[in-house]
């Protein structure tokens, strides 16, 4: 049994709740323990995962958040840099599933977040599980 940390940037409560539900269900169905940590925004997710990973308390991570395009360039910075940070950690062998939605509008986010529709939270958890399995295979 592995222990996973879901790190969420809680900005859109109803969307995050759906993403977390999907991720939690996938991890628990696979027989693993789950904790949830909330950080201020998507840019803080990679740093929080890096700090948690240094503790040795967790085997894998799921990044959860929603970034909706607005009227400024901020969307591109948040979307790109949070993904870059997560990818850098993954390249260092940290098992992370990226469930940060980057969408044009709330309607797109709902479809992707809802476990009964696209279940991107569940998909991110399954990606983390797959990476953990690979890490254990080649440890």
PDB file of C-alpha atoms in Angstrom:
ATOM      1  CA  UNK A   1       0.000   0.000   0.000  1.00  0.00           C
ATOM      2  CA  UNK A   2       1.412   3.365  -1.070  1.00  0.00           C
ATOM      3  CA  UNK A   3       0.653   6.786   0.333  1.00  0.00           C
ATOM      4  CA  UNK A   4      -0.327   9.578  -2.056  1.00  0.00           C
ATOM      5  CA  UNK A   5      -0.578  13.302  -1.501  1.00  0.00           C
ATOM      6  CA  UNK A   6      -3.076  15.254  -3.556  1.00  0.00           C
ATOM      7  CA  UNK A   7      -1.844  18.844  -3.740  1.00  0.00           C
ATOM      8  CA  UNK A   8      -4.603  21.204  -4.760  1.00  0.00           C
ATOM      9  CA  UNK A   9      -4.694  24.884  -5.623  1.00  0.00           C
ATOM     10  CA  UNK A  10      -8.173  25.683  -4.346  1.00  0.00           C
ATOM     11  CA  UNK A  11      -9.637  28.520  -6.345  1.00  0.00           C
ATOM     12  CA  UNK A  12     -12.799  27.028  -7.817  1.00  0.00           C
ATOM     13  CA  UNK A  13     -14.235  24.958  -4.964  1.00  0.00           C
ATOM     14  CA  UNK A  14     -16.854  23.040  -6.952  1.00  0.00           C
ATOM     15  CA  UNK A  15     -14.370  22.099  -9.684  1.00  0.00           C
ATOM     16  CA  UNK A  16     -11.649  21.073  -7.255  1.00  0.00           C
ATOM     17  CA  UNK A  17     -14.122  18.975  -5.295  1.00  0.00           C
ATOM     18  CA  UNK A  18     -14.900  16.986  -8.452  1.00  0.00           C
ATOM     19  CA  UNK A  19     -11.230  16.585  -9.379  1.00  0.00           C
ATOM     20  CA  UNK A  20     -10.335  15.436  -5.861  1.00  0.00           C
ATOM     21  CA  UNK A  21     -13.265  13.013  -5.807  1.00  0.00           C
ATOM     22  CA  UNK A  22     -12.056  11.396  -9.024  1.00  0.00           C
ATOM     23  CA  UNK A  23      -8.436  11.228  -7.889  1.00  0.00           C
ATOM     24  CA  UNK A  24      -9.311   9.895  -4.450  1.00  0.00           C
ATOM     25  CA  UNK A  25     -11.604   7.227  -5.868  1.00  0.00           C
ATOM     26  CA  UNK A  26      -8.917   5.979  -8.272  1.00  0.00           C
ATOM     27  CA  UNK A  27      -6.238   5.842  -5.580  1.00  0.00           C
ATOM     28  CA  UNK A  28      -8.440   4.180  -2.972  1.00  0.00           C
ATOM     29  CA  UNK A  29      -9.752   1.696  -5.535  1.00  0.00           C
ATOM     30  CA  UNK A  30      -6.122   0.720  -6.127  1.00  0.00           C
ATOM     31  CA  UNK A  31      -5.736   0.188  -2.371  1.00  0.00           C
ATOM     32  CA  UNK A  32      -3.689   3.239  -1.431  1.00  0.00           C
ATOM     33  CA  UNK A  33      -3.822   5.888   1.291  1.00  0.00           C
ATOM     34  CA  UNK A  34      -4.595   9.499   0.390  1.00  0.00           C
ATOM     35  CA  UNK A  35      -4.020  12.882   1.997  1.00  0.00           C
ATOM     36  CA  UNK A  36      -4.957  16.290   0.600  1.00  0.00           C
ATOM     37  CA  UNK A  37      -2.924  19.482   0.950  1.00  0.00           C
ATOM     38  CA  UNK A  38      -4.186  22.894  -0.158  1.00  0.00           C
ATOM     39  CA  UNK A  39      -1.821  25.568  -1.476  1.00  0.00           C
ATOM     40  CA  UNK A  40      -2.604  29.154  -2.555  1.00  0.00           C
ATOM     41  CA  UNK A  41      -2.316  28.656  -6.321  1.00  0.00           C
ATOM     42  CA  UNK A  42      -1.164  26.423  -9.177  1.00  0.00           C
ATOM     43  CA  UNK A  43       2.302  27.969  -9.155  1.00  0.00           C
ATOM     44  CA  UNK A  44       2.815  26.717  -5.608  1.00  0.00           C
ATOM     45  CA  UNK A  45       1.954  23.091  -6.419  1.00  0.00           C
ATOM     46  CA  UNK A  46       5.405  22.009  -7.683  1.00  0.00           C
ATOM     47  CA  UNK A  47       7.140  23.585  -4.694  1.00  0.00           C
ATOM     48  CA  UNK A  48       4.769  21.918  -2.252  1.00  0.00           C
ATOM     49  CA  UNK A  49       5.326  18.549  -3.928  1.00  0.00           C
ATOM     50  CA  UNK A  50       9.104  19.036  -3.805  1.00  0.00           C
ATOM     51  CA  UNK A  51       8.952  19.830  -0.077  1.00  0.00           C
ATOM     52  CA  UNK A  52       6.652  16.884   0.635  1.00  0.00           C
ATOM     53  CA  UNK A  53       8.874  14.558  -1.365  1.00  0.00           C
ATOM     54  CA  UNK A  54      11.908  15.590   0.694  1.00  0.00           C
ATOM     55  CA  UNK A  55      10.051  14.377   3.789  1.00  0.00           C
ATOM     56  CA  UNK A  56       9.891  10.830   2.444  1.00  0.00           C
ATOM     57  CA  UNK A  57       6.327  10.525   3.740  1.00  0.00           C
ATOM     58  CA  UNK A  58       4.703   9.968   0.336  1.00  0.00           C
ATOM     59  CA  UNK A  59       5.154   7.606  -2.564  1.00  0.00           C
ATOM     60  CA  UNK A  60       3.359   9.655  -5.191  1.00  0.00           C
ATOM     61  CA  UNK A  61       1.459  12.847  -5.855  1.00  0.00           C
ATOM     62  CA  UNK A  62      -1.506  14.200  -7.773  1.00  0.00           C
ATOM     63  CA  UNK A  63      -1.559  17.877  -8.735  1.00  0.00           C
ATOM     64  CA  UNK A  64      -5.070  19.345  -8.805  1.00  0.00           C
ATOM     65  CA  UNK A  65      -6.222  22.784  -9.868  1.00  0.00           C
ATOM     66  CA  UNK A  66      -8.079  24.769 -12.479  1.00  0.00           C
ATOM     67  CA  UNK A  67      -6.667  27.637 -14.528  1.00  0.00           C
ATOM     68  CA  UNK A  68      -9.265  29.404 -16.677  1.00  0.00           C
ATOM     69  CA  UNK A  69      -8.095  31.784 -19.399  1.00  0.00           C
ATOM     70  CA  UNK A  70      -8.736  35.392 -18.533  1.00  0.00           C
ATOM     71  CA  UNK A  71      -8.088  38.695 -20.240  1.00  0.00           C
ATOM     72  CA  UNK A  72      -4.370  38.863 -19.450  1.00  0.00           C
ATOM     73  CA  UNK A  73      -1.178  36.924 -20.133  1.00  0.00           C
ATOM     74  CA  UNK A  74      -1.295  35.535 -16.574  1.00  0.00           C
ATOM     75  CA  UNK A  75      -3.051  32.374 -17.824  1.00  0.00           C
ATOM     76  CA  UNK A  76      -0.063  31.396 -19.968  1.00  0.00           C
ATOM     77  CA  UNK A  77       2.399  31.981 -17.148  1.00  0.00           C
ATOM     78  CA  UNK A  78       0.434  29.963 -14.589  1.00  0.00           C
ATOM     79  CA  UNK A  79      -0.393  27.137 -16.994  1.00  0.00           C
ATOM     80  CA  UNK A  80       3.113  26.867 -18.429  1.00  0.00           C
ATOM     81  CA  UNK A  81       5.147  27.318 -15.295  1.00  0.00           C
ATOM     82  CA  UNK A  82       3.093  24.964 -13.128  1.00  0.00           C
ATOM     83  CA  UNK A  83       3.384  22.295 -15.841  1.00  0.00           C
ATOM     84  CA  UNK A  84       7.121  22.972 -16.207  1.00  0.00           C
ATOM     85  CA  UNK A  85       7.662  22.610 -12.456  1.00  0.00           C
ATOM     86  CA  UNK A  86       5.733  19.355 -12.319  1.00  0.00           C
ATOM     87  CA  UNK A  87       7.585  18.000 -15.348  1.00  0.00           C
ATOM     88  CA  UNK A  88      10.965  18.874 -13.803  1.00  0.00           C
ATOM     89  CA  UNK A  89      10.076  16.905 -10.675  1.00  0.00           C
ATOM     90  CA  UNK A  90       8.795  14.003 -12.750  1.00  0.00           C
ATOM     91  CA  UNK A  91      12.052  13.925 -14.711  1.00  0.00           C
ATOM     92  CA  UNK A  92      13.828  13.580 -11.360  1.00  0.00           C
ATOM     93  CA  UNK A  93      11.816  10.433 -10.628  1.00  0.00           C
ATOM     94  CA  UNK A  94       8.940  11.844  -8.575  1.00  0.00           C
ATOM     95  CA  UNK A  95       5.678  10.040  -9.395  1.00  0.00           C
ATOM     96  CA  UNK A  96       3.222  12.859 -10.178  1.00  0.00           C
ATOM     97  CA  UNK A  97      -0.050  12.862 -12.069  1.00  0.00           C
ATOM     98  CA  UNK A  98      -0.849  16.314 -13.424  1.00  0.00           C
ATOM     99  CA  UNK A  99      -4.535  17.084 -12.953  1.00  0.00           C
ATOM    100  CA  UNK A 100      -4.267  20.851 -13.340  1.00  0.00           C
ATOM    101  CA  UNK A 101      -6.911  21.802 -15.867  1.00  0.00           C
ATOM    102  CA  UNK A 102      -6.039  24.652 -18.231  1.00  0.00           C
ATOM    103  CA  UNK A 103      -9.224  25.642 -20.008  1.00  0.00           C
ATOM    104  CA  UNK A 104     -10.921  28.466 -21.848  1.00  0.00           C
ATOM    105  CA  UNK A 105     -14.025  28.608 -19.663  1.00  0.00           C
ATOM    106  CA  UNK A 106     -15.880  27.060 -16.751  1.00  0.00           C
ATOM    107  CA  UNK A 107     -18.045  24.860 -18.984  1.00  0.00           C
ATOM    108  CA  UNK A 108     -14.927  23.103 -20.305  1.00  0.00           C
ATOM    109  CA  UNK A 109     -13.644  22.711 -16.750  1.00  0.00           C
ATOM    110  CA  UNK A 110     -16.863  21.103 -15.544  1.00  0.00           C
ATOM    111  CA  UNK A 111     -16.791  18.463 -18.291  1.00  0.00           C
ATOM    112  CA  UNK A 112     -13.156  17.639 -17.528  1.00  0.00           C
ATOM    113  CA  UNK A 113     -13.462  17.700 -13.727  1.00  0.00           C
ATOM    114  CA  UNK A 114     -16.676  15.708 -13.337  1.00  0.00           C
ATOM    115  CA  UNK A 115     -15.935  12.054 -12.476  1.00  0.00           C
ATOM    116  CA  UNK A 116     -19.044  11.068 -14.451  1.00  0.00           C
ATOM    117  CA  UNK A 117     -17.676  12.753 -17.582  1.00  0.00           C
ATOM    118  CA  UNK A 118     -13.956  13.080 -18.444  1.00  0.00           C
ATOM    119  CA  UNK A 119     -12.700  12.459 -14.866  1.00  0.00           C
ATOM    120  CA  UNK A 120      -9.354  14.214 -15.275  1.00  0.00           C
ATOM    121  CA  UNK A 121      -8.740  13.892 -11.527  1.00  0.00           C
ATOM    122  CA  UNK A 122      -9.045  10.135 -11.803  1.00  0.00           C
ATOM    123  CA  UNK A 123      -6.847  10.107 -14.906  1.00  0.00           C
ATOM    124  CA  UNK A 124      -4.165  12.120 -13.095  1.00  0.00           C
ATOM    125  CA  UNK A 125      -4.238   9.645 -10.205  1.00  0.00           C
ATOM    126  CA  UNK A 126      -3.871   6.746 -12.633  1.00  0.00           C
ATOM    127  CA  UNK A 127      -0.893   8.499 -14.241  1.00  0.00           C
ATOM    128  CA  UNK A 128       0.732   8.833 -10.803  1.00  0.00           C
ATOM    129  CA  UNK A 129       0.087   5.145 -10.165  1.00  0.00           C
ATOM    130  CA  UNK A 130       1.685   4.231 -13.492  1.00  0.00           C
ATOM    131  CA  UNK A 131       4.782   6.309 -12.770  1.00  0.00           C
ATOM    132  CA  UNK A 132       5.083   4.834  -9.285  1.00  0.00           C
ATOM    133  CA  UNK A 133       4.941   1.345 -10.786  1.00  0.00           C
ATOM    134  CA  UNK A 134       7.715   2.242 -13.241  1.00  0.00           C
ATOM    135  CA  UNK A 135       9.857   3.738 -10.494  1.00  0.00           C
ATOM    136  CA  UNK A 136       9.424   0.589  -8.388  1.00  0.00           C
ATOM    137  CA  UNK A 137      10.183  -1.607 -11.400  1.00  0.00           C
ATOM    138  CA  UNK A 138      13.502   0.106 -12.032  1.00  0.00           C
ATOM    139  CA  UNK A 139      14.420   0.962  -8.433  1.00  0.00           C
TER     140      UNK A 139
END
